[in-house]
PDB file of C-alpha atoms in Angstrom:
ATOM      1  CA  LYS A  19     -15.477 -68.448 -18.605  1.00 86.00           C
ATOM      2  CA  GLN A  20     -15.508 -66.788 -22.004  1.00 91.00           C
ATOM      3  CA  GLU A  21     -12.880 -68.012 -24.451  1.00 93.00           C
ATOM      4  CA  VAL A  22     -12.112 -66.337 -27.769  1.00 96.00           C
ATOM      5  CA  THR A  23     -10.305 -68.131 -30.576  1.00 96.00           C
ATOM      6  CA  GLN A  24      -8.875 -66.740 -33.779  1.00 96.00           C
ATOM      7  CA  ILE A  25      -7.849 -69.044 -36.579  1.00 92.00           C
ATOM      8  CA  PRO A  26      -5.498 -68.978 -38.409  1.00 92.00           C
ATOM      9  CA  ALA A  27      -2.750 -67.499 -36.275  1.00 94.00           C
ATOM     10  CA  ALA A  28      -1.041 -66.197 -39.408  1.00 96.00           C
ATOM     11  CA  LEU A  29      -2.143 -65.575 -42.975  1.00 96.00           C
ATOM     12  CA  SER A  30      -0.300 -64.410 -46.097  1.00 97.00           C
ATOM     13  CA  VAL A  31      -2.170 -63.339 -49.227  1.00 97.00           C
ATOM     14  CA  PRO A  32      -1.219 -61.517 -52.444  1.00 97.00           C
ATOM     15  CA  GLU A  33      -2.141 -57.878 -52.771  1.00 97.00           C
ATOM     16  CA  GLY A  34      -5.593 -57.244 -54.201  1.00 97.00           C
ATOM     17  CA  GLU A  35      -7.240 -60.369 -52.849  1.00 97.00           C
ATOM     18  CA  ASN A  36     -10.306 -60.338 -50.653  1.00 97.00           C
ATOM     19  CA  LEU A  37      -9.869 -62.163 -47.351  1.00 96.00           C
ATOM     20  CA  VAL A  38     -11.769 -63.248 -44.260  1.00 97.00           C
ATOM     21  CA  LEU A  39     -10.500 -63.428 -40.690  1.00 97.00           C
ATOM     22  CA  ASN A  40     -12.362 -65.597 -38.221  1.00 97.00           C
ATOM     23  CA  CYS A  41     -13.210 -65.192 -34.543  1.00 98.00           C
ATOM     24  CA  SER A  42     -15.188 -67.597 -32.373  1.00 98.00           C
ATOM     25  CA  PHE A  43     -16.348 -67.286 -28.768  1.00 97.00           C
ATOM     26  CA  THR A  44     -17.767 -69.806 -26.340  1.00 96.00           C
ATOM     27  CA  ASP A  45     -20.397 -67.762 -24.450  1.00 92.00           C
ATOM     28  CA  SER A  46     -23.043 -66.151 -26.654  1.00 91.00           C
ATOM     29  CA  ALA A  47     -24.180 -63.763 -23.871  1.00 90.00           C
ATOM     30  CA  ILE A  48     -22.109 -60.830 -25.075  1.00 91.00           C
ATOM     31  CA  TYR A  49     -22.600 -57.064 -24.919  1.00 89.00           C
ATOM     32  CA  ASN A  50     -20.619 -56.320 -28.066  1.00 92.00           C
ATOM     33  CA  LEU A  51     -17.713 -57.510 -30.179  1.00 95.00           C
ATOM     34  CA  GLN A  52     -14.860 -55.305 -31.305  1.00 95.00           C
ATOM     35  CA  TRP A  53     -12.184 -55.809 -33.968  1.00 97.00           C
ATOM     36  CA  PHE A  54      -8.804 -54.139 -33.461  1.00 96.00           C
ATOM     37  CA  ARG A  55      -5.681 -53.702 -35.506  1.00 97.00           C
ATOM     38  CA  GLN A  56      -2.214 -53.782 -33.927  1.00 96.00           C
ATOM     39  CA  ASP A  57       0.957 -52.827 -35.765  1.00 94.00           C
ATOM     40  CA  PRO A  58       4.287 -54.192 -34.455  1.00 90.00           C
ATOM     41  CA  GLY A  59       5.347 -52.455 -31.252  1.00 87.00           C
ATOM     42  CA  LYS A  60       2.237 -50.276 -31.230  1.00 89.00           C
ATOM     43  CA  GLY A  61      -1.044 -50.004 -29.401  1.00 91.00           C
ATOM     44  CA  LEU A  62      -4.474 -51.176 -30.508  1.00 94.00           C
ATOM     45  CA  THR A  63      -6.591 -49.289 -33.015  1.00 93.00           C
ATOM     46  CA  SER A  64     -10.317 -49.954 -33.035  1.00 93.00           C
ATOM     47  CA  LEU A  65     -11.617 -50.938 -36.463  1.00 96.00           C
ATOM     48  CA  LEU A  66     -15.233 -51.951 -35.991  1.00 96.00           C
ATOM     49  CA  LEU A  67     -17.623 -52.494 -33.115  1.00 93.00           C
ATOM     50  CA  ILE A  68     -20.750 -54.641 -33.412  1.00 94.00           C
ATOM     51  CA  GLN A  69     -23.440 -54.429 -30.747  1.00 92.00           C
ATOM     52  CA  SER A  70     -25.017 -57.699 -29.667  1.00 91.00           C
ATOM     53  CA  SER A  71     -28.262 -56.743 -31.452  1.00 92.00           C
ATOM     54  CA  GLN A  72     -26.512 -56.068 -34.770  1.00 94.00           C
ATOM     55  CA  ARG A  73     -25.536 -58.475 -37.529  1.00 96.00           C
ATOM     56  CA  GLU A  74     -22.810 -56.471 -39.256  1.00 96.00           C
ATOM     57  CA  GLN A  75     -20.879 -53.231 -39.460  1.00 96.00           C
ATOM     58  CA  THR A  76     -18.988 -51.697 -42.365  1.00 97.00           C
ATOM     59  CA  SER A  77     -16.202 -49.169 -42.613  1.00 96.00           C
ATOM     60  CA  GLY A  78     -14.603 -48.581 -45.999  1.00 97.00           C
ATOM     61  CA  ARG A  79     -13.086 -51.854 -47.222  1.00 97.00           C
ATOM     62  CA  LEU A  80     -13.839 -53.590 -43.925  1.00 98.00           C
ATOM     63  CA  ASN A  81     -16.984 -55.496 -43.047  1.00 98.00           C
ATOM     64  CA  ALA A  82     -17.525 -57.320 -39.779  1.00 97.00           C
ATOM     65  CA  SER A  83     -20.351 -59.764 -39.160  1.00 97.00           C
ATOM     66  CA  LEU A  84     -21.687 -61.266 -35.968  1.00 97.00           C
ATOM     67  CA  ASP A  85     -23.631 -64.486 -35.421  1.00 96.00           C
ATOM     68  CA  LYS A  86     -24.246 -64.633 -31.688  1.00 93.00           C
ATOM     69  CA  SER A  87     -26.111 -67.922 -31.712  1.00 92.00           C
ATOM     70  CA  SER A  88     -23.189 -69.763 -33.273  1.00 95.00           C
ATOM     71  CA  GLY A  89     -20.542 -67.735 -31.418  1.00 96.00           C
ATOM     72  CA  ARG A  90     -18.822 -66.448 -34.527  1.00 97.00           C
ATOM     73  CA  SER A  91     -17.656 -63.233 -36.103  1.00 98.00           C
ATOM     74  CA  THR A  92     -15.819 -62.593 -39.341  1.00 97.00           C
ATOM     75  CA  LEU A  93     -13.808 -59.610 -40.558  1.00 97.00           C
ATOM     76  CA  TYR A  94     -13.890 -59.258 -44.329  1.00 98.00           C
ATOM     77  CA  ILE A  95     -11.182 -57.142 -45.975  1.00 98.00           C
ATOM     78  CA  ALA A  96     -11.780 -56.256 -49.610  1.00 98.00           C
ATOM     79  CA  ALA A  97      -9.043 -55.543 -52.151  1.00 97.00           C
ATOM     80  CA  SER A  98      -6.207 -56.038 -49.687  1.00 97.00           C
ATOM     81  CA  GLN A  99      -3.233 -53.662 -49.684  1.00 97.00           C
ATOM     82  CA  PRO A 100       0.291 -53.962 -48.227  1.00 96.00           C
ATOM     83  CA  GLY A 101      -0.723 -51.349 -45.637  1.00 97.00           C
ATOM     84  CA  ASP A 102      -3.254 -53.829 -44.277  1.00 97.00           C
ATOM     85  CA  SER A 103      -0.394 -55.963 -42.949  1.00 98.00           C
ATOM     86  CA  ALA A 104      -0.808 -56.087 -39.159  1.00 97.00           C
ATOM     87  CA  THR A 105      -2.174 -58.290 -36.392  1.00 97.00           C
ATOM     88  CA  TYR A 106      -5.943 -58.299 -36.125  1.00 98.00           C
ATOM     89  CA  LEU A 107      -7.504 -58.905 -32.719  1.00 97.00           C
ATOM     90  CA  CYS A 108     -11.055 -59.811 -31.867  1.00 97.00           C
ATOM     91  CA  ALA A 109     -12.459 -58.993 -28.410  1.00 95.00           C
ATOM     92  CA  VAL A 110     -15.841 -59.585 -26.776  1.00 94.00           C
ATOM     93  CA  ALA A 111     -17.455 -57.690 -23.915  1.00 91.00           C
ATOM     94  CA  GLY A 112     -19.485 -59.653 -21.386  1.00 82.00           C
ATOM     95  CA  ASN A 113     -23.235 -59.329 -21.070  1.00 69.00           C
ATOM     96  CA  PHE A 114     -23.174 -56.681 -18.361  1.00 69.00           C
ATOM     97  CA  GLY A 115     -21.208 -54.002 -20.104  1.00 67.00           C
ATOM     98  CA  ASN A 116     -18.099 -52.905 -21.837  1.00 66.00           C
ATOM     99  CA  GLU A 117     -15.696 -52.539 -18.925  1.00 71.00           C
ATOM    100  CA  LYS A 118     -14.094 -55.950 -19.473  1.00 84.00           C
ATOM    101  CA  LEU A 119     -12.938 -57.439 -22.752  1.00 91.00           C
ATOM    102  CA  THR A 120     -11.853 -60.980 -23.504  1.00 93.00           C
ATOM    103  CA  PHE A 121      -9.366 -61.091 -26.368  1.00 95.00           C
ATOM    104  CA  GLY A 122      -8.401 -63.672 -28.915  1.00 96.00           C
ATOM    105  CA  THR A 123      -4.708 -64.207 -29.620  1.00 94.00           C
ATOM    106  CA  GLY A 124      -4.975 -62.557 -33.009  1.00 96.00           C
ATOM    107  CA  THR A 125      -4.300 -63.283 -36.673  1.00 97.00           C
ATOM    108  CA  ARG A 126      -1.049 -61.917 -38.093  1.00 96.00           C
ATOM    109  CA  LEU A 127      -1.842 -60.814 -41.650  1.00 98.00           C
ATOM    110  CA  THR A 128       0.806 -60.251 -44.311  1.00 97.00           C
ATOM    111  CA  ILE A 129      -0.153 -58.796 -47.687  1.00 97.00           C
ATOM    112  CA  ILE A 130       2.396 -59.692 -50.348  1.00 96.00           C
ATOM    113  CA  PRO A 131       2.995 -56.896 -52.913  1.00 94.00           C
TER     114      PRO A 131
ATOM    115  CA  ASN B  27      -8.123 -34.568 -27.215  1.00 75.00           C
ATOM    116  CA  ALA B  28      -4.993 -36.529 -26.332  1.00 79.00           C
ATOM    117  CA  GLY B  29      -7.081 -39.690 -25.831  1.00 92.00           C
ATOM    118  CA  VAL B  30      -5.455 -42.284 -23.565  1.00 95.00           C
ATOM    119  CA  THR B  31      -1.880 -41.544 -22.545  1.00 96.00           C
ATOM    120  CA  GLN B  32       0.558 -43.862 -20.771  1.00 97.00           C
ATOM    121  CA  THR B  33       3.924 -43.214 -19.162  1.00 97.00           C
ATOM    122  CA  PRO B  34       6.619 -44.369 -19.289  1.00 97.00           C
ATOM    123  CA  LYS B  35       6.928 -45.991 -22.737  1.00 96.00           C
ATOM    124  CA  PHE B  36       9.746 -48.278 -21.613  1.00 96.00           C
ATOM    125  CA  GLN B  37      10.963 -49.367 -18.184  1.00 96.00           C
ATOM    126  CA  VAL B  38      13.548 -51.802 -16.853  1.00 97.00           C
ATOM    127  CA  LEU B  39      13.283 -52.905 -13.221  1.00 97.00           C
ATOM    128  CA  LYS B  40      15.216 -55.236 -11.001  1.00 97.00           C
ATOM    129  CA  THR B  41      13.388 -57.981  -9.131  1.00 97.00           C
ATOM    130  CA  GLY B  42      11.833 -56.590  -5.964  1.00 97.00           C
ATOM    131  CA  GLN B  43      11.666 -52.976  -7.086  1.00 97.00           C
ATOM    132  CA  SER B  44       8.384 -51.111  -7.119  1.00 96.00           C
ATOM    133  CA  MET B  45       6.975 -48.724  -9.659  1.00 96.00           C
ATOM    134  CA  THR B  46       3.766 -47.108 -10.909  1.00 97.00           C
ATOM    135  CA  LEU B  47       2.579 -47.159 -14.493  1.00 98.00           C
ATOM    136  CA  GLN B  48       0.603 -44.033 -15.240  1.00 98.00           C
ATOM    137  CA  CYS B  49      -2.556 -43.858 -17.335  1.00 98.00           C
ATOM    138  CA  ALA B  50      -4.691 -40.814 -18.067  1.00 97.00           C
ATOM    139  CA  GLN B  51      -7.626 -40.068 -20.359  1.00 96.00           C
ATOM    140  CA  ASP B  52      -9.278 -36.795 -21.294  1.00 95.00           C
ATOM    141  CA  MET B  53     -12.521 -38.171 -22.748  1.00 93.00           C
ATOM    142  CA  ASN B  54     -14.447 -38.188 -19.461  1.00 92.00           C
ATOM    143  CA  HIS B  55     -14.880 -41.963 -19.734  1.00 93.00           C
ATOM    144  CA  GLU B  56     -16.249 -43.803 -16.721  1.00 92.00           C
ATOM    145  CA  TYR B  57     -14.650 -47.161 -17.501  1.00 92.00           C
ATOM    146  CA  MET B  58     -10.892 -47.689 -17.385  1.00 94.00           C
ATOM    147  CA  SER B  59      -8.899 -50.904 -17.401  1.00 95.00           C
ATOM    148  CA  TRP B  60      -5.411 -52.376 -17.494  1.00 97.00           C
ATOM    149  CA  TYR B  61      -4.339 -55.285 -19.694  1.00 97.00           C
ATOM    150  CA  ARG B  62      -1.075 -57.094 -20.167  1.00 97.00           C
ATOM    151  CA  GLN B  63      -0.014 -58.598 -23.475  1.00 96.00           C
ATOM    152  CA  ASP B  64       2.294 -61.592 -23.596  1.00 94.00           C
ATOM    153  CA  PRO B  65       3.427 -63.531 -26.680  1.00 87.00           C
ATOM    154  CA  GLY B  66       0.972 -66.262 -27.617  1.00 81.00           C
ATOM    155  CA  MET B  67      -1.498 -65.345 -24.857  1.00 82.00           C
ATOM    156  CA  GLY B  68      -3.265 -62.276 -26.153  1.00 85.00           C
ATOM    157  CA  LEU B  69      -4.321 -59.452 -23.879  1.00 94.00           C
ATOM    158  CA  ARG B  70      -5.453 -60.332 -20.381  1.00 95.00           C
ATOM    159  CA  LEU B  71      -7.346 -58.081 -17.994  1.00 94.00           C
ATOM    160  CA  ILE B  72      -5.493 -57.126 -14.793  1.00 96.00           C
ATOM    161  CA  HIS B  73      -7.803 -54.643 -13.039  1.00 96.00           C
ATOM    162  CA  TYR B  74     -10.641 -52.426 -14.089  1.00 94.00           C
ATOM    163  CA  SER B  75     -12.711 -49.507 -12.792  1.00 93.00           C
ATOM    164  CA  VAL B  76     -16.287 -48.464 -13.540  1.00 91.00           C
ATOM    165  CA  GLY B  77     -15.877 -45.024 -11.987  1.00 91.00           C
ATOM    166  CA  ALA B  78     -13.912 -42.932  -9.511  1.00 93.00           C
ATOM    167  CA  GLY B  79     -13.499 -44.808  -6.243  1.00 94.00           C
ATOM    168  CA  ILE B  80     -14.557 -48.181  -7.712  1.00 94.00           C
ATOM    169  CA  THR B  81     -12.092 -50.851  -8.795  1.00 95.00           C
ATOM    170  CA  ASP B  82     -12.247 -54.600  -9.273  1.00 93.00           C
ATOM    171  CA  GLN B  83      -9.990 -57.486 -10.225  1.00 94.00           C
ATOM    172  CA  GLY B  84      -9.678 -58.950 -13.658  1.00 92.00           C
ATOM    173  CA  GLU B  85      -8.241 -62.253 -14.816  1.00 91.00           C
ATOM    174  CA  VAL B  86      -4.629 -61.771 -13.616  1.00 95.00           C
ATOM    175  CA  PRO B  87      -4.595 -59.330 -10.648  1.00 96.00           C
ATOM    176  CA  ASN B  88      -1.888 -60.865  -8.458  1.00 96.00           C
ATOM    177  CA  GLY B  89       1.116 -58.601  -7.889  1.00 96.00           C
ATOM    178  CA  TYR B  90      -0.702 -55.449  -9.020  1.00 97.00           C
ATOM    179  CA  ASN B  91      -2.627 -52.730  -7.196  1.00 97.00           C
ATOM    180  CA  VAL B  92      -4.838 -49.982  -8.563  1.00 97.00           C
ATOM    181  CA  SER B  93      -6.785 -47.003  -7.311  1.00 96.00           C
ATOM    182  CA  ARG B  94      -9.108 -44.523  -9.026  1.00 96.00           C
ATOM    183  CA  SER B  95      -9.266 -41.215  -7.211  1.00 96.00           C
ATOM    184  CA  THR B  96     -10.310 -39.196 -10.275  1.00 96.00           C
ATOM    185  CA  THR B  97     -12.186 -39.944 -13.503  1.00 95.00           C
ATOM    186  CA  GLU B  98      -9.080 -39.069 -15.541  1.00 96.00           C
ATOM    187  CA  ASP B  99      -6.357 -41.192 -13.915  1.00 97.00           C
ATOM    188  CA  PHE B 100      -5.947 -44.914 -13.294  1.00 98.00           C
ATOM    189  CA  PRO B 101      -2.406 -45.805 -12.139  1.00 98.00           C
ATOM    190  CA  LEU B 102      -1.173 -49.402 -11.916  1.00 98.00           C
ATOM    191  CA  ARG B 103       1.268 -50.217  -9.111  1.00 98.00           C
ATOM    192  CA  LEU B 104       3.758 -53.055  -8.984  1.00 96.00           C
ATOM    193  CA  LEU B 105       4.719 -53.416  -5.320  1.00 91.00           C
ATOM    194  CA  SER B 106       7.552 -55.941  -5.741  1.00 96.00           C
ATOM    195  CA  ALA B 107       8.397 -56.627  -9.374  1.00 96.00           C
ATOM    196  CA  ALA B 108       9.009 -60.189 -10.532  1.00 97.00           C
ATOM    197  CA  PRO B 109      10.407 -61.491 -13.853  1.00 97.00           C
ATOM    198  CA  SER B 110       6.948 -62.949 -14.603  1.00 96.00           C
ATOM    199  CA  GLN B 111       5.668 -59.375 -14.832  1.00 97.00           C
ATOM    200  CA  THR B 112       7.808 -58.699 -17.901  1.00 97.00           C
ATOM    201  CA  SER B 113       5.195 -57.749 -20.455  1.00 97.00           C
ATOM    202  CA  VAL B 114       3.606 -54.948 -22.442  1.00 97.00           C
ATOM    203  CA  TYR B 115       0.940 -53.122 -20.457  1.00 98.00           C
ATOM    204  CA  PHE B 116      -2.001 -51.368 -22.045  1.00 97.00           C
ATOM    205  CA  CYS B 117      -4.469 -49.011 -20.448  1.00 97.00           C
ATOM    206  CA  ALA B 118      -7.926 -48.543 -21.974  1.00 95.00           C
ATOM    207  CA  SER B 119     -10.969 -46.381 -21.400  1.00 94.00           C
ATOM    208  CA  SER B 120     -14.566 -46.476 -22.572  1.00 90.00           C
ATOM    209  CA  TYR B 121     -17.990 -45.085 -21.798  1.00 79.00           C
ATOM    210  CA  TRP B 122     -20.625 -47.567 -22.957  1.00 73.00           C
ATOM    211  CA  ASN B 123     -19.255 -48.946 -26.185  1.00 75.00           C
ATOM    212  CA  GLU B 124     -15.963 -48.627 -27.999  1.00 84.00           C
ATOM    213  CA  GLN B 125     -12.788 -49.086 -25.996  1.00 88.00           C
ATOM    214  CA  PHE B 126      -9.815 -46.806 -26.645  1.00 92.00           C
ATOM    215  CA  PHE B 127      -6.315 -48.011 -25.890  1.00 94.00           C
ATOM    216  CA  GLY B 128      -3.153 -46.188 -24.930  1.00 95.00           C
ATOM    217  CA  PRO B 129       0.187 -46.780 -26.716  1.00 94.00           C
ATOM    218  CA  GLY B 130       1.453 -49.201 -24.069  1.00 96.00           C
ATOM    219  CA  THR B 131       4.339 -49.505 -21.621  1.00 97.00           C
ATOM    220  CA  ARG B 132       6.989 -52.132 -22.287  1.00 96.00           C
ATOM    221  CA  LEU B 133       8.259 -53.403 -18.932  1.00 97.00           C
ATOM    222  CA  THR B 134      11.246 -55.673 -18.400  1.00 97.00           C
ATOM    223  CA  VAL B 135      11.982 -57.129 -14.967  1.00 97.00           C
ATOM    224  CA  LEU B 136      15.489 -58.543 -14.559  1.00 96.00           C
TER     225      LEU B 136
END
């Protein structure tokens, strides 16, 4: 059974710093990995999706990497801003397609102005 | 496009009552799924569908029923609500890759 872990559960950093969020998974046979953002009381917003054949994806100040063999992904946020404060969730899709995701419990990020 | 829509946004039920959480998408996605989110446990898959007429169980299916008569709609039914079903419910849809989530339904069972 796939298990996804995100450490730390919470992180506070001063505005302007670069930071890295970590995600690890136990079964390397994945279809893709997706990073989401969730604001309090809201739904999930997709940030980046990495296919199993890819090593990284970038969108603006965000960069996500994937190392399937070691079961790890990182989300790098450059020049953090207070608006980046949210919970960040990592989810992996099993090897047969994208209809089922296994989620980590998330990292709650606070950017201190 | 409205994307993925869910109704209602909030609901309070008494133990034993039944209700249906509605989910609709206008992106012509084949895949749809239901998740519940509980504090400290992340999102867990309840049921999913890979197309009209096809459904299957996820990680936590007990107490929930689904059906998929059209590509657009994927309702989730609670036949006899229990306090353990107090949670936030999210519906999602996808084609091959990126999953899109609805805004959620916050359900409280007293």
